[in-house]
Amino acid sequence: MLLKMPSKHTTISDQAREKSNDETAEPNHTISLREENMLTLIELFFFAYRDFTEEGDEILDTFGFGRAHHRVIHFVHHYPGQRVADLLGILKITKQSLARVLKQLVEQDFICQKEGSKDRRERLLYTTEKGNKLAEQLADPQIERFEKTMGNFSKTEQQTIEKFLFTLIRKHNRQDVISLMAQNGHFPAGKP
Amino acid sequence: MLLKMPSKHTTISDQAREKSNDETAEPNHTISLREENMLTLIELFFFAYRDFTEEGDEILDTFGFGRAHHRVIHFVHHYPGQRVADLLGILKITKQSLARVLKQLVEQDFICQKEGSKDRRERLLYTTEKGNKLAEQLADPQIERFEKTMGNFSKTEQQTIEKFLFTLIRKHNRQDVISLMAQNGHFPAGKP
DNA sequence: CAAAATATGTCAACATCACTGACATAAATT
DNA sequence: AATTTATGTCAGTGATGTTGACATATTTTG
């Protein structure tokens, strides 16, 4: 299934002609070029994310898991020792949404829980060996895709891109992201 | 709810200490710095998209709509005269998923359908006046957010960012995106 | 023209993932 | 001792996605 695929009876120029003949086909009179450019970026962002998430799904299917499992196992793997509350803050989902997914991952031995040493109410989350394997299997194609993409850009450009992504994060969430990534010695949008 | 929020009894340095004392807390021995940098970008991409999609939801709630409605009305508004099949290719969802949402939007007079002039089987999709209003109401905060973000970058950097997003799209989908955007005179990753 | 392909719509059944609100337990803090 | 916190769990609900089958109208093709 394709977008506006030129076919025998409908070429792109046909469509353009059709559109210009149509009285209801010009809703964007009031849109400035600047806004139009932003819409292009917004749509590219949508398509990029659409494609980005598409890849892991086949792997997940073979385990009977979905994207929610992916996200949980990714963040537990990359930031071992998270509390449940931390994960809720990262994923911005409710406790019940997380609980269902987490329960499955623990029962099937992808994730294990350890009592907090200071606060024994806490359940610190770690991936098991089995979980590590799955996490890496899921991360590999995404890493590869980003490596390929970033390979097209200079170091400076790569910093621009990192800054762009960081700036898209809402202000009130940025410090949380920085704190999280600092756990692995990473500092988005400029190393200290 | 926050990420690893420093609280009275658990500071970030406490957590670091706890982590380094923990024998299961070092799963990433085999990960290269390059891969680590990619994981940072991947997570920033996730957080950026998470926050990006978050904003429209309050507006949508007041109409009893969800993100699926948003996506449909956005693309119909910005690219008037799409066929149903085109929309399926853009959103990459199944006919039934689209049908449910589209039906609601048509019934409630946000979108109208016109018989194709060449092929009368086609239902070309357009937004109504009511639909235009909603589409613009939904687009405005996103446009504003991107304008603010992009305002931090030079023209050259902005081109880098556009190219980055375009390159993240899977190769076999890029031509479709180009064809789509060409309908509005836009050419991602380099004007011709 | 008759047959095949195409565009769309629709039905039933189902899975995932999100939500809310209420409540329980254990442990820490006040 | 009372309160707050971290977590887990229950029941119910809704949005969004899936598959597969089938119907209709229309266009294209042999």
Tab-separated table of C-alpha atoms (C1' of nucleotides) in Angstrom:
chain	number	residue	atom	x	y	z
A	1	MET	CA	0.000	0.000	0.000
A	2	LEU	CA	1.496	3.264	-1.109
A	3	LEU	CA	0.893	6.944	-0.882
A	4	LYS	CA	-0.648	8.555	-3.932
A	5	MET	CA	1.107	6.018	-6.053
A	6	PRO	CA	1.210	7.073	-9.645
A	7	SER	CA	-0.786	4.427	-11.475
A	8	LYS	CA	-1.980	4.091	-15.015
A	9	HIS	CA	-5.026	6.194	-14.455
A	10	THR	CA	-3.843	8.590	-11.776
A	11	THR	CA	-0.547	10.331	-12.126
A	12	ILE	CA	0.709	12.970	-9.757
A	13	SER	CA	0.117	15.623	-12.365
A	14	ASP	CA	-3.432	14.321	-12.767
A	15	GLN	CA	-3.896	14.747	-9.077
A	16	ALA	CA	-2.502	18.247	-9.105
A	17	ARG	CA	-4.855	19.147	-11.908
A	18	GLU	CA	-7.770	17.624	-10.096
A	19	LYS	CA	-6.908	19.483	-6.931
A	20	SER	CA	-6.650	22.847	-8.639
A	21	ASN	CA	-10.044	22.310	-10.248
A	22	ASP	CA	-11.665	21.634	-6.926
A	23	GLU	CA	-13.253	24.422	-5.017
A	24	THR	CA	-12.817	22.743	-1.637
A	25	ALA	CA	-9.206	21.876	-2.178
A	26	GLU	CA	-7.510	25.044	-0.953
A	27	PRO	CA	-7.849	25.221	2.820
A	28	ASN	CA	-4.404	26.576	3.498
A	29	HIS	CA	-4.657	30.087	2.160
A	30	THR	CA	-3.848	31.586	5.501
A	31	ILE	CA	-0.780	29.475	6.195
A	32	SER	CA	2.566	31.205	6.001
A	33	LEU	CA	5.610	29.672	4.394
A	34	ARG	CA	7.211	29.427	7.798
A	35	GLU	CA	4.265	27.467	9.158
A	36	GLU	CA	4.317	25.268	6.089
A	37	ASN	CA	7.954	24.492	6.728
A	38	MET	CA	7.125	23.548	10.294
A	39	LEU	CA	4.389	21.231	9.060
A	40	THR	CA	6.927	19.532	6.836
A	41	LEU	CA	9.182	18.946	9.821
A	42	ILE	CA	6.266	17.756	11.930
A	43	GLU	CA	5.311	15.237	9.306
A	44	LEU	CA	8.885	14.082	8.800
A	45	PHE	CA	9.060	13.594	12.554
A	46	PHE	CA	5.924	11.493	12.414
A	47	PHE	CA	7.188	9.372	9.529
A	48	ALA	CA	10.587	8.938	11.154
A	49	TYR	CA	9.033	7.704	14.365
A	50	ARG	CA	6.573	5.533	12.505
A	51	ASP	CA	9.412	3.770	10.721
A	52	PHE	CA	11.640	3.721	13.770
A	53	THR	CA	9.138	1.795	15.867
A	54	GLU	CA	8.188	-0.509	13.021
A	55	GLU	CA	11.349	-2.572	13.047
A	56	GLY	CA	11.376	-4.141	16.490
A	57	ASP	CA	7.865	-5.461	16.166
A	58	GLU	CA	8.658	-8.677	14.331
A	59	ILE	CA	11.104	-9.698	17.043
A	60	LEU	CA	8.614	-8.813	19.734
A	61	ASP	CA	5.930	-10.874	18.041
A	62	THR	CA	8.029	-14.016	18.334
A	63	PHE	CA	7.975	-13.525	22.113
A	64	GLY	CA	4.331	-12.538	22.261
A	65	PHE	CA	5.344	-9.107	23.463
A	66	GLY	CA	4.406	-5.624	22.335
A	67	ARG	CA	5.995	-2.224	22.322
A	68	ALA	CA	5.250	-1.679	25.974
A	69	HIS	CA	7.455	-4.660	26.819
A	70	HIS	CA	10.133	-3.259	24.569
A	71	ARG	CA	10.194	0.067	26.347
A	72	VAL	CA	10.279	-1.498	29.785
A	73	ILE	CA	13.035	-3.933	28.997
A	74	HIS	CA	15.042	-1.276	27.216
A	75	PHE	CA	15.111	1.135	30.116
A	76	VAL	CA	15.634	-1.531	32.753
A	77	HIS	CA	18.512	-2.928	30.740
A	78	HIS	CA	20.152	0.385	30.046
A	79	TYR	CA	19.586	1.814	33.524
A	80	PRO	CA	19.742	-1.151	35.873
A	81	GLY	CA	18.413	-0.679	39.359
A	82	GLN	CA	15.476	1.574	38.525
A	83	ARG	CA	12.612	1.622	40.921
A	84	VAL	CA	9.097	1.050	39.652
A	85	ALA	CA	8.301	4.711	40.281
A	86	ASP	CA	11.275	5.763	38.168
A	87	LEU	CA	10.043	3.703	35.283
A	88	LEU	CA	6.592	5.227	35.592
A	89	GLY	CA	8.189	8.650	35.294
A	90	ILE	CA	10.208	7.653	32.267
A	91	LEU	CA	7.397	6.053	30.346
A	92	LYS	CA	4.662	8.387	31.610
A	93	ILE	CA	2.117	5.634	31.910
A	94	THR	CA	0.032	4.562	34.854
A	95	LYS	CA	1.019	2.044	37.466
A	96	GLN	CA	-1.521	-0.436	36.181
A	97	SER	CA	-0.323	-0.235	32.622
A	98	LEU	CA	3.214	-0.868	33.766
A	99	ALA	CA	2.231	-3.571	36.265
A	100	ARG	CA	0.695	-5.811	33.651
A	101	VAL	CA	3.734	-5.687	31.408
A	102	LEU	CA	6.242	-5.882	34.232
A	103	LYS	CA	4.496	-8.885	35.752
A	104	GLN	CA	4.812	-10.827	32.520
A	105	LEU	CA	8.471	-9.909	32.158
A	106	VAL	CA	9.237	-10.981	35.730
A	107	GLU	CA	7.221	-14.209	35.503
A	108	GLN	CA	8.974	-15.157	32.280
A	109	ASP	CA	12.346	-14.368	33.785
A	110	PHE	CA	13.388	-11.411	31.657
A	111	ILE	CA	13.460	-9.049	34.606
A	112	CYS	CA	14.191	-9.640	38.271
A	113	GLN	CA	13.529	-7.506	41.296
A	114	LYS	CA	15.781	-6.758	44.233
A	115	GLU	CA	14.850	-5.234	47.525
A	116	GLY	CA	16.313	-1.760	47.943
A	117	SER	CA	19.225	-1.789	50.386
A	118	LYS	CA	18.260	1.517	51.997
A	119	ASP	CA	14.523	1.287	51.625
A	120	ARG	CA	13.194	-2.223	51.647
A	121	ARG	CA	9.892	-1.148	50.090
A	122	GLU	CA	11.630	-0.472	46.838
A	123	ARG	CA	11.853	-3.120	44.145
A	124	LEU	CA	14.900	-2.336	42.100
A	125	LEU	CA	14.631	-3.693	38.605
A	126	TYR	CA	17.329	-5.572	36.717
A	127	THR	CA	17.397	-7.600	33.551
A	128	THR	CA	18.291	-11.272	33.834
A	129	GLU	CA	20.686	-12.922	31.422
A	130	LYS	CA	17.668	-13.857	29.341
A	131	GLY	CA	16.504	-10.252	29.548
A	132	ASN	CA	19.890	-8.922	28.484
A	133	LYS	CA	19.767	-11.066	25.376
A	134	LEU	CA	16.322	-9.838	24.425
A	135	ALA	CA	17.207	-6.220	25.168
A	136	GLU	CA	20.254	-6.424	22.944
A	137	GLN	CA	18.379	-8.228	20.229
A	138	LEU	CA	15.838	-5.414	20.228
A	139	ALA	CA	18.376	-2.608	20.485
A	140	ASP	CA	20.669	-3.854	17.732
A	141	PRO	CA	18.565	-2.889	14.715
A	142	GLN	CA	17.778	0.503	16.239
A	143	ILE	CA	21.430	1.170	16.972
A	144	GLU	CA	22.353	0.107	13.489
A	145	ARG	CA	19.715	2.351	11.972
A	146	PHE	CA	20.917	5.338	13.941
A	147	GLU	CA	24.537	4.596	13.158
A	148	LYS	CA	23.738	4.513	9.470
A	149	THR	CA	21.793	7.738	9.701
A	150	MET	CA	24.338	9.573	11.821
A	151	GLY	CA	27.128	8.409	9.567
A	152	ASN	CA	25.887	10.969	7.069
A	153	PHE	CA	26.694	13.836	9.386
A	154	SER	CA	29.768	15.522	10.745
A	155	LYS	CA	30.519	15.626	14.467
A	156	THR	CA	29.194	19.177	14.616
A	157	GLU	CA	26.043	18.229	12.779
A	158	GLN	CA	25.568	15.300	15.108
A	159	GLN	CA	25.673	17.672	18.038
A	160	THR	CA	23.084	19.831	16.321
A	161	ILE	CA	20.829	16.825	15.957
A	162	GLU	CA	21.263	15.823	19.583
A	163	LYS	CA	20.475	19.357	20.669
A	164	PHE	CA	17.427	19.393	18.418
A	165	LEU	CA	16.007	16.242	19.965
A	166	PHE	CA	16.745	17.457	23.459
A	167	THR	CA	15.093	20.806	22.774
A	168	LEU	CA	11.944	19.072	21.597
A	169	ILE	CA	11.559	17.615	25.071
A	170	ARG	CA	9.335	19.799	27.201
A	171	LYS	CA	11.205	22.083	29.518
A	172	HIS	CA	9.834	20.601	32.713
A	173	ASN	CA	10.982	17.136	31.678
A	174	ARG	CA	14.506	17.988	30.589
A	175	GLN	CA	16.152	17.781	33.994
A	176	ASP	CA	14.697	14.309	34.515
A	177	VAL	CA	16.161	13.164	31.232
A	178	ILE	CA	19.532	14.624	32.133
A	179	SER	CA	19.495	12.935	35.540
A	180	LEU	CA	18.579	9.630	33.974
A	181	MET	CA	21.288	9.728	31.353
A	182	ALA	CA	23.866	10.916	33.866
A	183	GLN	CA	23.560	7.486	35.422
A	184	ASN	CA	25.383	6.170	32.409
A	185	GLY	CA	27.765	9.094	32.229
A	186	HIS	CA	25.922	10.752	29.340
A	187	PHE	CA	25.004	14.391	29.113
A	188	PRO	CA	22.687	15.241	26.241
A	189	ALA	CA	23.092	18.607	24.566
A	190	GLY	CA	26.673	19.188	25.620
A	191	LYS	CA	29.142	17.180	27.692
A	192	PRO	CA	30.212	19.007	30.857
B	1	MET	CA	5.959	11.375	39.073
B	2	LEU	CA	9.581	11.901	38.208
B	3	LEU	CA	12.617	10.016	37.086
B	4	LYS	CA	15.068	9.025	39.764
B	5	MET	CA	14.045	12.101	41.660
B	6	PRO	CA	16.530	12.970	44.345
B	7	SER	CA	14.587	12.731	47.568
B	8	LYS	CA	15.615	13.084	51.170
B	9	HIS	CA	16.782	9.522	51.465
B	10	THR	CA	17.958	8.802	47.943
B	11	THR	CA	20.245	11.185	46.172
B	12	ILE	CA	21.667	10.548	42.742
B	13	SER	CA	25.084	9.910	44.240
B	14	ASP	CA	23.490	7.395	46.609
B	15	GLN	CA	22.107	5.597	43.615
B	16	ALA	CA	25.426	5.593	41.858
B	17	ARG	CA	27.045	4.128	44.939
B	18	GLU	CA	24.365	1.509	45.253
B	19	LYS	CA	24.725	0.599	41.624
B	20	SER	CA	28.472	0.149	41.743
B	21	ASN	CA	28.100	-2.135	44.764
B	22	ASP	CA	25.739	-4.381	42.921
B	23	GLU	CA	27.042	-7.386	41.115
B	24	THR	CA	24.157	-7.478	38.634
B	25	ALA	CA	24.354	-3.817	37.794
B	26	GLU	CA	26.881	-3.860	34.983
B	27	PRO	CA	25.240	-5.394	31.939
B	28	ASN	CA	26.818	-3.134	29.383
B	29	HIS	CA	30.394	-4.281	29.432
B	30	THR	CA	30.371	-5.129	25.787
B	31	ILE	CA	28.823	-1.875	24.597
B	32	SER	CA	31.072	0.504	22.727
B	33	LEU	CA	31.056	4.235	23.251
B	34	ARG	CA	29.646	4.654	19.774
B	35	GLU	CA	26.750	2.347	20.579
B	36	GLU	CA	26.202	4.175	23.845
B	37	ASN	CA	25.967	7.448	21.955
B	38	MET	CA	23.389	5.919	19.641
B	39	LEU	CA	21.369	4.748	22.640
B	40	THR	CA	21.386	8.290	23.939
B	41	LEU	CA	20.004	9.537	20.638
B	42	ILE	CA	17.452	6.738	20.538
B	43	GLU	CA	16.204	7.650	23.991
B	44	LEU	CA	16.127	11.360	23.194
B	45	PHE	CA	14.094	10.498	20.133
B	46	PHE	CA	11.695	8.543	22.307
B	47	PHE	CA	11.358	11.344	24.862
B	48	ALA	CA	10.951	13.966	22.146
B	49	TYR	CA	8.154	12.031	20.521
B	50	ARG	CA	6.563	11.249	23.864
B	51	ASP	CA	6.370	14.954	24.680
B	52	PHE	CA	5.450	15.967	21.159
B	53	THR	CA	2.333	13.795	21.108
B	54	GLU	CA	1.377	14.700	24.643
B	55	GLU	CA	0.220	18.225	23.890
B	56	GLY	CA	-2.682	17.757	21.512
B	57	ASP	CA	-4.428	15.282	23.760
B	58	GLU	CA	-6.330	17.732	25.943
B	59	ILE	CA	-7.905	19.353	22.896
B	60	LEU	CA	-8.774	15.967	21.474
B	61	ASP	CA	-10.391	14.911	24.733
B	62	THR	CA	-12.865	17.784	24.545
B	63	PHE	CA	-14.085	16.340	21.249
B	64	GLY	CA	-14.017	12.747	22.450
B	65	PHE	CA	-11.312	12.009	19.918
B	66	GLY	CA	-7.944	10.309	20.171
B	67	ARG	CA	-4.635	10.464	18.400
B	68	ALA	CA	-5.908	8.401	15.521
B	69	HIS	CA	-8.465	11.095	14.762
B	70	HIS	CA	-5.726	13.694	14.998
B	71	ARG	CA	-3.567	11.949	12.444
B	72	VAL	CA	-6.427	11.457	10.010
B	73	ILE	CA	-7.682	15.001	10.210
B	74	HIS	CA	-4.170	16.392	9.957
B	75	PHE	CA	-3.301	14.617	6.732
B	76	VAL	CA	-6.705	15.162	5.143
B	77	HIS	CA	-6.490	18.849	5.982
B	78	HIS	CA	-2.932	19.306	4.775
B	79	TYR	CA	-3.324	17.153	1.666
B	80	PRO	CA	-6.923	17.571	0.570
B	81	GLY	CA	-8.309	15.102	-1.901
B	82	GLN	CA	-6.525	11.996	-0.633
B	83	ARG	CA	-8.093	8.688	-1.361
B	84	VAL	CA	-8.725	6.244	1.463
B	85	ALA	CA	-5.953	4.048	0.127
B	86	ASP	CA	-3.526	6.961	0.225
B	87	LEU	CA	-4.312	7.572	3.848
B	88	LEU	CA	-3.777	3.906	4.643
B	89	GLY	CA	-0.337	4.172	3.095
B	90	ILE	CA	0.509	7.287	5.048
B	91	LEU	CA	-0.616	6.039	8.423
B	92	LYS	CA	0.316	2.391	7.859
B	93	ILE	CA	-2.698	1.054	9.647
B	94	THR	CA	-5.352	-1.357	8.462
B	95	LYS	CA	-8.489	-0.440	6.605
B	96	GLN	CA	-10.641	-1.306	9.584
B	97	SER	CA	-8.695	0.846	11.987
B	98	LEU	CA	-9.029	3.766	9.640
B	99	ALA	CA	-12.656	3.056	8.830
B	100	ARG	CA	-13.788	3.344	12.439
B	101	VAL	CA	-12.113	6.694	12.900
B	102	LEU	CA	-13.013	8.032	9.486
B	103	LYS	CA	-16.646	7.087	9.930
B	104	GLN	CA	-16.867	9.142	13.110
B	105	LEU	CA	-15.193	12.117	11.487
B	106	VAL	CA	-17.537	11.982	8.504
B	107	GLU	CA	-20.666	11.457	10.601
B	108	GLN	CA	-19.754	14.406	12.808
B	109	ASP	CA	-19.053	16.559	9.779
B	110	PHE	CA	-15.328	17.114	10.177
B	111	ILE	CA	-14.524	15.359	6.922
B	112	CYS	CA	-16.505	14.999	3.738
B	113	GLN	CA	-16.088	12.643	0.817
B	114	LYS	CA	-16.291	13.364	-2.894
B	115	GLU	CA	-16.554	10.906	-5.714
B	116	GLY	CA	-13.411	10.818	-7.829
B	117	SER	CA	-13.936	12.551	-11.145
B	118	LYS	CA	-11.932	10.010	-13.138
B	119	ASP	CA	-12.673	6.928	-11.061
B	120	ARG	CA	-16.016	7.026	-9.371
B	121	ARG	CA	-15.061	4.275	-6.950
B	122	GLU	CA	-12.696	6.630	-5.204
B	123	ARG	CA	-13.823	8.664	-2.196
B	124	LEU	CA	-11.634	11.723	-2.120
B	125	LEU	CA	-11.360	13.132	1.367
B	126	TYR	CA	-11.645	16.775	2.332
B	127	THR	CA	-12.040	18.609	5.594
B	128	THR	CA	-15.209	20.628	6.106
B	129	GLU	CA	-15.109	24.125	7.587
B	130	LYS	CA	-15.604	22.505	10.984
B	131	GLY	CA	-12.757	20.126	10.183
B	132	ASN	CA	-10.479	22.960	9.133
B	133	LYS	CA	-11.020	24.648	12.473
B	134	LEU	CA	-10.193	21.514	14.413
B	135	ALA	CA	-7.177	20.726	12.263
B	136	GLU	CA	-5.774	24.192	12.812
B	137	GLN	CA	-6.525	24.112	16.500
B	138	LEU	CA	-4.569	20.876	16.742
B	139	ALA	CA	-1.721	21.990	14.515
B	140	ASP	CA	-1.153	25.346	16.193
B	141	PRO	CA	0.589	24.143	19.361
B	142	GLN	CA	2.725	21.721	17.370
B	143	ILE	CA	3.741	24.409	14.919
B	144	GLU	CA	4.529	26.743	17.762
B	145	ARG	CA	6.612	24.114	19.514
B	146	PHE	CA	8.617	23.433	16.369
B	147	GLU	CA	9.049	27.130	15.670
B	148	LYS	CA	10.431	27.630	19.133
B	149	THR	CA	12.755	24.683	18.781
B	150	MET	CA	13.948	25.552	15.306
B	151	GLY	CA	14.487	29.146	16.319
B	152	ASN	CA	17.570	27.944	18.168
B	153	PHE	CA	19.232	26.867	14.951
B	154	SER	CA	20.733	28.506	11.907
B	155	LYS	CA	19.333	27.929	8.432
B	156	THR	CA	22.108	25.439	7.759
B	157	GLU	CA	21.456	23.604	11.001
B	158	GLN	CA	17.774	23.505	10.196
B	159	GLN	CA	18.591	21.819	6.927
B	160	THR	CA	20.706	19.312	8.802
B	161	ILE	CA	17.780	18.535	11.066
B	162	GLU	CA	15.411	18.127	8.158
B	163	LYS	CA	17.849	15.824	6.451
B	164	PHE	CA	18.267	13.845	9.668
B	165	LEU	CA	14.543	13.243	10.000
B	166	PHE	CA	14.228	12.338	6.362
B	167	THR	CA	17.128	9.905	6.577
B	168	LEU	CA	15.510	8.148	9.512
B	169	ILE	CA	12.627	7.218	7.244
B	170	ARG	CA	13.159	3.796	5.749
B	171	LYS	CA	14.520	3.861	2.245
B	172	HIS	CA	11.544	2.144	0.654
B	173	ASN	CA	9.203	4.757	2.125
B	174	ARG	CA	11.123	7.868	1.181
B	175	GLN	CA	9.774	8.263	-2.334
B	176	ASP	CA	6.223	8.084	-0.998
B	177	VAL	CA	6.949	10.853	1.474
B	178	ILE	CA	8.510	12.968	-1.245
B	179	SER	CA	5.527	12.436	-3.538
B	180	LEU	CA	3.134	13.336	-0.769
B	181	MET	CA	4.913	16.525	0.181
B	182	ALA	CA	5.359	17.520	-3.429
B	183	GLN	CA	1.605	17.979	-3.522
B	184	ASN	CA	2.142	21.035	-1.381
B	185	GLY	CA	5.256	22.108	-3.200
B	186	HIS	CA	7.591	20.834	-0.500
B	187	PHE	CA	10.708	18.785	-1.030
B	188	PRO	CA	12.264	17.402	2.118
B	189	ALA	CA	16.024	17.126	2.270
B	190	GLY	CA	16.765	19.619	-0.452
B	191	LYS	CA	14.576	21.722	-2.702
B	192	PRO	CA	15.020	20.877	-6.390
C	1	DC	C1'	-19.321	-8.138	-23.536
C	2	DA	C1'	-17.739	-11.077	-19.796
C	3	DA	C1'	-14.227	-11.745	-16.487
C	4	DA	C1'	-10.871	-10.033	-13.531
C	5	DA	C1'	-8.966	-6.550	-10.851
C	6	DT	C1'	-9.550	-2.488	-7.955
C	7	DA	C1'	-11.394	0.868	-4.315
C	8	DT	C1'	-14.075	1.026	-0.767
C	9	DG	C1'	-17.047	-0.350	3.041
C	10	DT	C1'	-18.487	-3.489	6.543
C	11	DC	C1'	-18.892	-7.381	9.814
C	12	DA	C1'	-17.325	-10.300	13.661
C	13	DA	C1'	-13.783	-11.417	16.794
C	14	DC	C1'	-9.828	-10.348	19.120
C	15	DA	C1'	-5.279	-8.306	21.326
C	16	DT	C1'	-2.680	-4.635	23.258
C	17	DC	C1'	-2.227	-0.893	25.832
C	18	DA	C1'	-3.760	2.819	27.897
C	19	DC	C1'	-7.052	4.787	31.590
C	20	DT	C1'	-9.609	5.494	36.539
C	21	DG	C1'	-10.572	4.571	41.121
C	22	DA	C1'	-10.370	1.902	45.001
C	23	DC	C1'	-8.024	-0.746	48.247
C	24	DA	C1'	-4.136	-3.571	50.670
C	25	DT	C1'	0.481	-4.259	52.493
C	26	DA	C1'	4.838	-3.209	54.198
C	27	DA	C1'	8.170	-0.083	55.428
C	28	DA	C1'	9.847	4.470	56.314
C	29	DT	C1'	9.205	9.018	58.196
C	30	DT	C1'	7.214	12.306	61.347
D	1	DA	C1'	1.382	6.110	67.088
D	2	DA	C1'	0.025	8.313	63.003
D	3	DT	C1'	1.143	9.530	58.465
D	4	DT	C1'	3.355	9.106	54.235
D	5	DT	C1'	5.495	6.433	50.719
D	6	DA	C1'	6.427	2.494	47.420
D	7	DT	C1'	4.454	-1.040	45.559
D	8	DG	C1'	0.963	-4.364	44.171
D	9	DT	C1'	-3.601	-5.628	42.851
D	10	DC	C1'	-8.560	-5.587	41.668
D	11	DA	C1'	-12.514	-4.527	38.597
D	12	DG	C1'	-14.128	-2.060	34.837
D	13	DT	C1'	-13.586	0.717	30.629
D	14	DG	C1'	-12.091	2.717	26.230
D	15	DA	C1'	-9.079	3.655	22.217
D	16	DT	C1'	-6.596	1.661	18.826
D	17	DG	C1'	-4.673	-1.714	16.523
D	18	DT	C1'	-5.063	-6.602	14.262
D	19	DT	C1'	-7.062	-10.614	10.879
D	20	DG	C1'	-10.146	-12.626	7.726
D	21	DA	C1'	-14.137	-12.810	5.238
D	22	DC	C1'	-17.388	-10.809	2.379
D	23	DA	C1'	-20.340	-7.197	-0.397
D	24	DT	C1'	-20.731	-3.484	-3.767
D	25	DA	C1'	-19.678	-0.559	-7.365
D	26	DT	C1'	-16.632	0.517	-10.891
D	27	DT	C1'	-12.849	0.109	-13.967
D	28	DT	C1'	-9.813	-2.497	-16.698
D	29	DT	C1'	-8.734	-6.342	-19.439
D	30	DG	C1'	-9.005	-10.435	-22.412
